PDB file of C-alpha atoms in Angstrom:
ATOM      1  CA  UNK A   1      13.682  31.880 -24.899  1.00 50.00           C
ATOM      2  CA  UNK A   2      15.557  28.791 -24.899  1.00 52.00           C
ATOM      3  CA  UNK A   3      13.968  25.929 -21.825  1.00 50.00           C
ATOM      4  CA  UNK A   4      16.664  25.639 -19.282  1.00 55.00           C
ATOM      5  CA  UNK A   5      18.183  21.763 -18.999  1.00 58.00           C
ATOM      6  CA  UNK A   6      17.440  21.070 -15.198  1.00 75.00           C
ATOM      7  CA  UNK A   7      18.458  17.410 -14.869  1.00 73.00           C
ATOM      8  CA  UNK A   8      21.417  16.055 -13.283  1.00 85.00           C
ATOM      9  CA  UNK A   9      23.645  12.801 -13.765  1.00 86.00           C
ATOM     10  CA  UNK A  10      22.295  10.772 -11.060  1.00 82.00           C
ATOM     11  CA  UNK A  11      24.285   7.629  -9.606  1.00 84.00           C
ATOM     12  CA  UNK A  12      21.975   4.694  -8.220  1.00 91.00           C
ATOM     13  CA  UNK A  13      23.154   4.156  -4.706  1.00 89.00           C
ATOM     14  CA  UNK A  14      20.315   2.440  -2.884  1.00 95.00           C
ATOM     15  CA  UNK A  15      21.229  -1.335  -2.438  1.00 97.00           C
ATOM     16  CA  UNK A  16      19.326  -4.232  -4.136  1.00 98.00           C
ATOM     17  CA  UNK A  17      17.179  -6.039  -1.573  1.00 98.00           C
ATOM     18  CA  UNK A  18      17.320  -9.964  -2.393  1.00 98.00           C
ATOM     19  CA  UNK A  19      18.027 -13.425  -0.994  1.00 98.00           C
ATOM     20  CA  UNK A  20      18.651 -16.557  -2.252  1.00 98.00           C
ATOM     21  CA  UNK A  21      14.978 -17.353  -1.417  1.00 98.00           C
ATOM     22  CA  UNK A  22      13.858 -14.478  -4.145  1.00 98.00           C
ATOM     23  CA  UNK A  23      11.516 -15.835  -6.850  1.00 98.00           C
ATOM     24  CA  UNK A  24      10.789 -12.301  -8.261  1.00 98.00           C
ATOM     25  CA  UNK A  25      12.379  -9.076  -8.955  1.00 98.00           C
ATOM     26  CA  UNK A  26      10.682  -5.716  -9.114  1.00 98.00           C
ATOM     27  CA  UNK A  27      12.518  -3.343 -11.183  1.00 98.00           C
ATOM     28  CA  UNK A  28      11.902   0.713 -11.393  1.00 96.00           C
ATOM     29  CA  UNK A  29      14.141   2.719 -13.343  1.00 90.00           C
ATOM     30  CA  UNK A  30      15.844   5.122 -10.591  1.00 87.00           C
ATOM     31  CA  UNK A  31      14.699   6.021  -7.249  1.00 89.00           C
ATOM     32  CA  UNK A  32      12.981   9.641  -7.443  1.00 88.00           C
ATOM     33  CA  UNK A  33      14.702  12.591  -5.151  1.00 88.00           C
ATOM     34  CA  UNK A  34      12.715  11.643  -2.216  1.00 89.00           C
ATOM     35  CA  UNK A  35      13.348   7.581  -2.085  1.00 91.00           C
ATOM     36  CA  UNK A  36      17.311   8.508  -2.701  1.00 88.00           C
ATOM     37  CA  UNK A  37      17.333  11.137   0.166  1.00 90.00           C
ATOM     38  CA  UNK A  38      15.196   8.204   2.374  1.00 90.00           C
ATOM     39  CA  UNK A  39      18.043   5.655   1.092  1.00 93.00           C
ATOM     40  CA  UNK A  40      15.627   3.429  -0.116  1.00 95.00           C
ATOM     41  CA  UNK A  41      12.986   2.972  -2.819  1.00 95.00           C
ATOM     42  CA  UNK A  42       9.247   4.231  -3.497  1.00 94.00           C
ATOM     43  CA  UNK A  43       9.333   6.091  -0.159  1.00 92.00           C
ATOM     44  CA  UNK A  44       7.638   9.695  -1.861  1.00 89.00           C
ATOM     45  CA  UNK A  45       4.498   9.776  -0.108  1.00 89.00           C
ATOM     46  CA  UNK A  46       2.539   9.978  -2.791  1.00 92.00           C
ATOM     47  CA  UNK A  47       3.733   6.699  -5.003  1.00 94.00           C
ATOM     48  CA  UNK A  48       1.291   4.257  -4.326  1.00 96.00           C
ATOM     49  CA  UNK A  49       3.931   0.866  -4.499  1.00 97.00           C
ATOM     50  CA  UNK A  50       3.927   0.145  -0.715  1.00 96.00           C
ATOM     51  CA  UNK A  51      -0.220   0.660  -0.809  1.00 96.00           C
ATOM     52  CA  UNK A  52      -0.973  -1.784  -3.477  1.00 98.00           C
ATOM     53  CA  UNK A  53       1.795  -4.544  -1.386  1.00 98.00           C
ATOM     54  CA  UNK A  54      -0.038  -4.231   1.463  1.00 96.00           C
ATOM     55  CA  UNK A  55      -3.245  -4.556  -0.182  1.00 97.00           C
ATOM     56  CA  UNK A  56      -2.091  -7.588  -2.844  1.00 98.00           C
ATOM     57  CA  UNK A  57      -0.304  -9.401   0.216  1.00 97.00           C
ATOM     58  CA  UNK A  58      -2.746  -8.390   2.666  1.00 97.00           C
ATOM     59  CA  UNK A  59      -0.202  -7.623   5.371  1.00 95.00           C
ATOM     60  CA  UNK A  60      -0.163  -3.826   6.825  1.00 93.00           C
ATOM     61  CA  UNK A  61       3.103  -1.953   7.222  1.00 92.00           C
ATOM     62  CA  UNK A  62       2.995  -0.556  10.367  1.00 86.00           C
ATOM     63  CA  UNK A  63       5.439   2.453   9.084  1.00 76.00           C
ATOM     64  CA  UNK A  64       3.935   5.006   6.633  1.00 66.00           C
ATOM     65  CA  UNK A  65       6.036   6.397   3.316  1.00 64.00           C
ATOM     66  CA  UNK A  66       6.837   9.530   5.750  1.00 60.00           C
ATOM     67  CA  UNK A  67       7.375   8.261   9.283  1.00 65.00           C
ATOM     68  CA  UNK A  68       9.805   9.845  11.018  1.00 59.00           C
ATOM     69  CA  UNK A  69      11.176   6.937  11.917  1.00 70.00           C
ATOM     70  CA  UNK A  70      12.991   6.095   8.553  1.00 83.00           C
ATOM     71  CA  UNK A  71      14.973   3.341  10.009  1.00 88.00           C
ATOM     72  CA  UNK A  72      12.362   1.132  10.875  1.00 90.00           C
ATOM     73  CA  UNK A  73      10.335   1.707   7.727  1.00 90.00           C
ATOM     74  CA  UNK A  74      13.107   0.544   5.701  1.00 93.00           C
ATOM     75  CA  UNK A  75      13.612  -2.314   7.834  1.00 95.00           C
ATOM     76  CA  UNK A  76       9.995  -2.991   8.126  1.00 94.00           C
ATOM     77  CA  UNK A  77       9.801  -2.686   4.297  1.00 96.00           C
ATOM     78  CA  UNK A  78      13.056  -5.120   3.521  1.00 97.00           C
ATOM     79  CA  UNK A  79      11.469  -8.141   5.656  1.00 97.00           C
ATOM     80  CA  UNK A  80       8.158  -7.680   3.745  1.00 97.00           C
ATOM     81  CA  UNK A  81       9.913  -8.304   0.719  1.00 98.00           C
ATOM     82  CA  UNK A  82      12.098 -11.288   1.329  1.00 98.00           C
ATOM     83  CA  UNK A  83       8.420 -12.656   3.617  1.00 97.00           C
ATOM     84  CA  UNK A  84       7.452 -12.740  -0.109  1.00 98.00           C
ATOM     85  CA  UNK A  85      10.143 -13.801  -1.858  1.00 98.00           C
ATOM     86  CA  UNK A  86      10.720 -10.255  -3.572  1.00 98.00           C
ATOM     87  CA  UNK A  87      13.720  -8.799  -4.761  1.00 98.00           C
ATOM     88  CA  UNK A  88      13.779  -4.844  -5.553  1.00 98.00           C
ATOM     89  CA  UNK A  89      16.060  -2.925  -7.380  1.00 98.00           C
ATOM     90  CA  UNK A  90      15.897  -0.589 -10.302  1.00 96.00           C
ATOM     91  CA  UNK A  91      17.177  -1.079 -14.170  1.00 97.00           C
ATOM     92  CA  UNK A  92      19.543   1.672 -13.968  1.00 96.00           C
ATOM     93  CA  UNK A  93      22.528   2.298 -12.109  1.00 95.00           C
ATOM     94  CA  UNK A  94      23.178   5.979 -13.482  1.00 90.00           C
ATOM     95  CA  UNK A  95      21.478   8.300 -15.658  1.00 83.00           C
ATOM     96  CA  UNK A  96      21.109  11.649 -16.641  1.00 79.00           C
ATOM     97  CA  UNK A  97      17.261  12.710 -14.976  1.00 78.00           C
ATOM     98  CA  UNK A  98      15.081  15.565 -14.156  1.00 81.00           C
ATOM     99  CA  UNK A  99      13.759  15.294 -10.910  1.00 73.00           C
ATOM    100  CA  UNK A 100      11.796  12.119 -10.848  1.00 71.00           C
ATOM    101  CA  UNK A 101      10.631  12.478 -14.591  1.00 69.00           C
ATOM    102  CA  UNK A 102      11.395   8.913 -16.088  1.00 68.00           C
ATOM    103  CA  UNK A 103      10.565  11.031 -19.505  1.00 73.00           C
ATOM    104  CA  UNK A 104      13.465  12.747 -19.080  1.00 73.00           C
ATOM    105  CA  UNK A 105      15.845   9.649 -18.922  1.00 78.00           C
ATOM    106  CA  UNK A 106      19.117  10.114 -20.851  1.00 86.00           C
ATOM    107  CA  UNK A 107      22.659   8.531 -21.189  1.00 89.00           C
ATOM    108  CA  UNK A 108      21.234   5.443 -19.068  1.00 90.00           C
ATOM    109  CA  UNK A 109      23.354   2.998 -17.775  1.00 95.00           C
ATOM    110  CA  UNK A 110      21.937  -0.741 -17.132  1.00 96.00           C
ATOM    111  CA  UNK A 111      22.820  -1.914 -13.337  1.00 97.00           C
ATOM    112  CA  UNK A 112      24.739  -5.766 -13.401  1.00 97.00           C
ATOM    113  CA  UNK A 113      21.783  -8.408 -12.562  1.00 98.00           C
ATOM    114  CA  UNK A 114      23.998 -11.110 -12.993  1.00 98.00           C
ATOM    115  CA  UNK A 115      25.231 -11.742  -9.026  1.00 98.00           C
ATOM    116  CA  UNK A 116      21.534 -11.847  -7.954  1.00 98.00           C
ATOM    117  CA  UNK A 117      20.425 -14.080 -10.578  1.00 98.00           C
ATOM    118  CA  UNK A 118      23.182 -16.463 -10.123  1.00 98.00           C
ATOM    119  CA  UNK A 119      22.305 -16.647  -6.550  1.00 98.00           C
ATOM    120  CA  UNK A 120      18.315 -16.799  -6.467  1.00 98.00           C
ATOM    121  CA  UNK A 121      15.704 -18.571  -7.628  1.00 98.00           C
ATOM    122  CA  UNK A 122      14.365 -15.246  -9.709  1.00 98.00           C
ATOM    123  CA  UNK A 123      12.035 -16.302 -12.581  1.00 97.00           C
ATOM    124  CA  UNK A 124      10.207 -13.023 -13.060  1.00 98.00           C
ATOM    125  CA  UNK A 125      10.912  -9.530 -13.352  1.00 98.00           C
ATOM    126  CA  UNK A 126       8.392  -7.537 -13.195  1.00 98.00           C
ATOM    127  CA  UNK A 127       9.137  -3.805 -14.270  1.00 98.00           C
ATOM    128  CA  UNK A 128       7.360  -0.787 -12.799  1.00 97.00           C
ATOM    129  CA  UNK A 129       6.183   1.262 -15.664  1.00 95.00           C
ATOM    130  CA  UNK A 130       6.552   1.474 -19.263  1.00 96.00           C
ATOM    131  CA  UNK A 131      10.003   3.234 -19.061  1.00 94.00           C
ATOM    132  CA  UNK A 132      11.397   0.473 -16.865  1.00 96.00           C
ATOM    133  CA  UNK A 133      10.156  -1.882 -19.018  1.00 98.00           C
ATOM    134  CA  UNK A 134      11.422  -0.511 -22.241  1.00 96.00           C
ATOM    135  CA  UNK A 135      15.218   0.320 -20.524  1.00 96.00           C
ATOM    136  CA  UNK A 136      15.096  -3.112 -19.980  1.00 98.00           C
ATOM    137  CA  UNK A 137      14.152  -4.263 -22.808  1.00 97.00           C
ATOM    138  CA  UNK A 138      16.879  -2.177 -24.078  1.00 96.00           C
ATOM    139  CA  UNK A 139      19.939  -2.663 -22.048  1.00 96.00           C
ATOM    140  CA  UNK A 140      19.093  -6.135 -19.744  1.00 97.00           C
ATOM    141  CA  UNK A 141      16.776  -8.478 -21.670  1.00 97.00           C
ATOM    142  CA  UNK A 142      19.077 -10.066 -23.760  1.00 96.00           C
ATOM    143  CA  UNK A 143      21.762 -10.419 -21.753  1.00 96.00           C
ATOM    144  CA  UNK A 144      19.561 -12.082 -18.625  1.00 98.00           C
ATOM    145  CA  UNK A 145      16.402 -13.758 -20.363  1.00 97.00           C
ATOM    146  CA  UNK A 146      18.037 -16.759 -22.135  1.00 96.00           C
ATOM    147  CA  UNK A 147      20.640 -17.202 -19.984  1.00 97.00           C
ATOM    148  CA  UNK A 148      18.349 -17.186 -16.931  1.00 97.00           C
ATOM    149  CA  UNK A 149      15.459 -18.715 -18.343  1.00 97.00           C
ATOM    150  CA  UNK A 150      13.233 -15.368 -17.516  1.00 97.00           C
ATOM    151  CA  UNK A 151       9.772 -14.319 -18.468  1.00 96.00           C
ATOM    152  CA  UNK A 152       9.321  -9.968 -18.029  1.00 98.00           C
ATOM    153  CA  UNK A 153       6.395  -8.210 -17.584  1.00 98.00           C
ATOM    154  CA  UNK A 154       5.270  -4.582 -17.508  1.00 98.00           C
ATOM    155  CA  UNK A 155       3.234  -3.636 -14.616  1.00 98.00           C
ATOM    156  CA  UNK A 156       1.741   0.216 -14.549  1.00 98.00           C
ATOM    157  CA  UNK A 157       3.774   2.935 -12.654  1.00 96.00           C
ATOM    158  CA  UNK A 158       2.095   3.736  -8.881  1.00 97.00           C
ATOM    159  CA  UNK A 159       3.829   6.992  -9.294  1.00 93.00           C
ATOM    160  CA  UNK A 160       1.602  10.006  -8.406  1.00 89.00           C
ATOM    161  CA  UNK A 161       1.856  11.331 -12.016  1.00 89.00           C
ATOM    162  CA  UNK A 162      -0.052   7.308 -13.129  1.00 93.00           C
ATOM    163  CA  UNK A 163      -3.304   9.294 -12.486  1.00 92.00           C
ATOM    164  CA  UNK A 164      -5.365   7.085 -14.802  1.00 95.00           C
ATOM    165  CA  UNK A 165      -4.569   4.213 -12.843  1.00 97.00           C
ATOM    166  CA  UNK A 166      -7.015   4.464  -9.356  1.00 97.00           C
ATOM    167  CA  UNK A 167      -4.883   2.526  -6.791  1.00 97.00           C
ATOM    168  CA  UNK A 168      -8.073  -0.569  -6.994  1.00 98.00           C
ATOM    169  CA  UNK A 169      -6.782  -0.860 -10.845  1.00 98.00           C
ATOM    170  CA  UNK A 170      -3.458  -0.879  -9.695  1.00 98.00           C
ATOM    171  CA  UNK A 171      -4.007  -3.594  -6.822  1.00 98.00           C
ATOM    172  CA  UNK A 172      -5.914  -5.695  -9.719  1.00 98.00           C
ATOM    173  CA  UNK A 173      -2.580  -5.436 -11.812  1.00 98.00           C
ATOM    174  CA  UNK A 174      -0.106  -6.533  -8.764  1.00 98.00           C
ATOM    175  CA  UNK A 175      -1.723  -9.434  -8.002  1.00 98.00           C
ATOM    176  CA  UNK A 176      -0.101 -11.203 -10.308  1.00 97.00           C
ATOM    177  CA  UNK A 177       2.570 -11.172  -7.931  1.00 97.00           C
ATOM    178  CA  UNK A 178       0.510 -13.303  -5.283  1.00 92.00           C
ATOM    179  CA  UNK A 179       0.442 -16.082  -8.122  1.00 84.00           C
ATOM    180  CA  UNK A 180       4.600 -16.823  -9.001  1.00 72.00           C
TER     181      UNK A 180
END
């Protein structure tokens, strides 16, 4: 029997959230079914990302991944950034992708970095797993490093699926972020 192809051409849609006060830029690769029906990023209840913020900045976000009140968690969750000097976006603007499986990744297409960079004082990017990391390494580092005078980094994923990583490891890992 021949495995049925169930992924879908996906078009990033969620806007970047950045200032001109940004020092550092998060990237994941595309926001997973549950974060693009939210209209914003890491919101499955599961992914661990808005846990290991709150424990690396040791600020509390008063709205869980699944309030009801999506609004204000979004809200909530954009001021935390910028508090911080975060931006947050993902690598890709469209791709072809099965669900939320970054393994399944195909025909990616690199979002444009070059407005925010332009306009903040972004240093750092930091990506979210080994597949963000390689797609930029791929389709963004050599277009942005030099001429932005950037340093990258991999961080792990805090996806559910990161199961080696216990969410203490993954705090341990993000605090870099506490030190640019």
């Amino acid at each position: 029997m021949i495995a049925q192809d169930k992924s879908s051409t996906v078009i990033h849609t969620i806007q970047p959230v950045w200032n001109s006060e940004s020092e550092i830029l998060i990237l994941g690769t595309m926001p997973s079914p549950t974060s693009r029906n939210a209209g914003f990023f890491y919101m499955h209840p599961q992914n661990r990302f808005w846990k290991v913020l709150e424990a690396v900045f040791d600020e509390k976000l008063c709205f869980p991944n699944n309030s009801p009140d999506t609004a204000s968690a979004i809200e909530e969750r954009k001021n935390f950034l910028l508090r911080h000097h975060i931006a947050l976006w993902d690598v890709l603007s469209e791709c072809k992708i099965n669900g939320a499986s970054d393994s399944s990744i195909k025909n990616a297409k690199a979002n444009d970095f070059t407005r925010i960079l332009e306009q903040s004082k972004i240093h750092r990017v930091f990506c979210t797993g080994k597949t963000a990391f390689m797609l930029w390494q791929k389709h963004c580092a050599e277009i942005y490093e030099s001429r932005f005078n950037l340093e990258s980094h991999c961080l792990p994923s805090t996806s559910p699926a990161n199961a080696t990583w216990s969410l203490d490891k993954l705090i341990g890992a993000y605090s870099v972020l506490r030190l640019c």
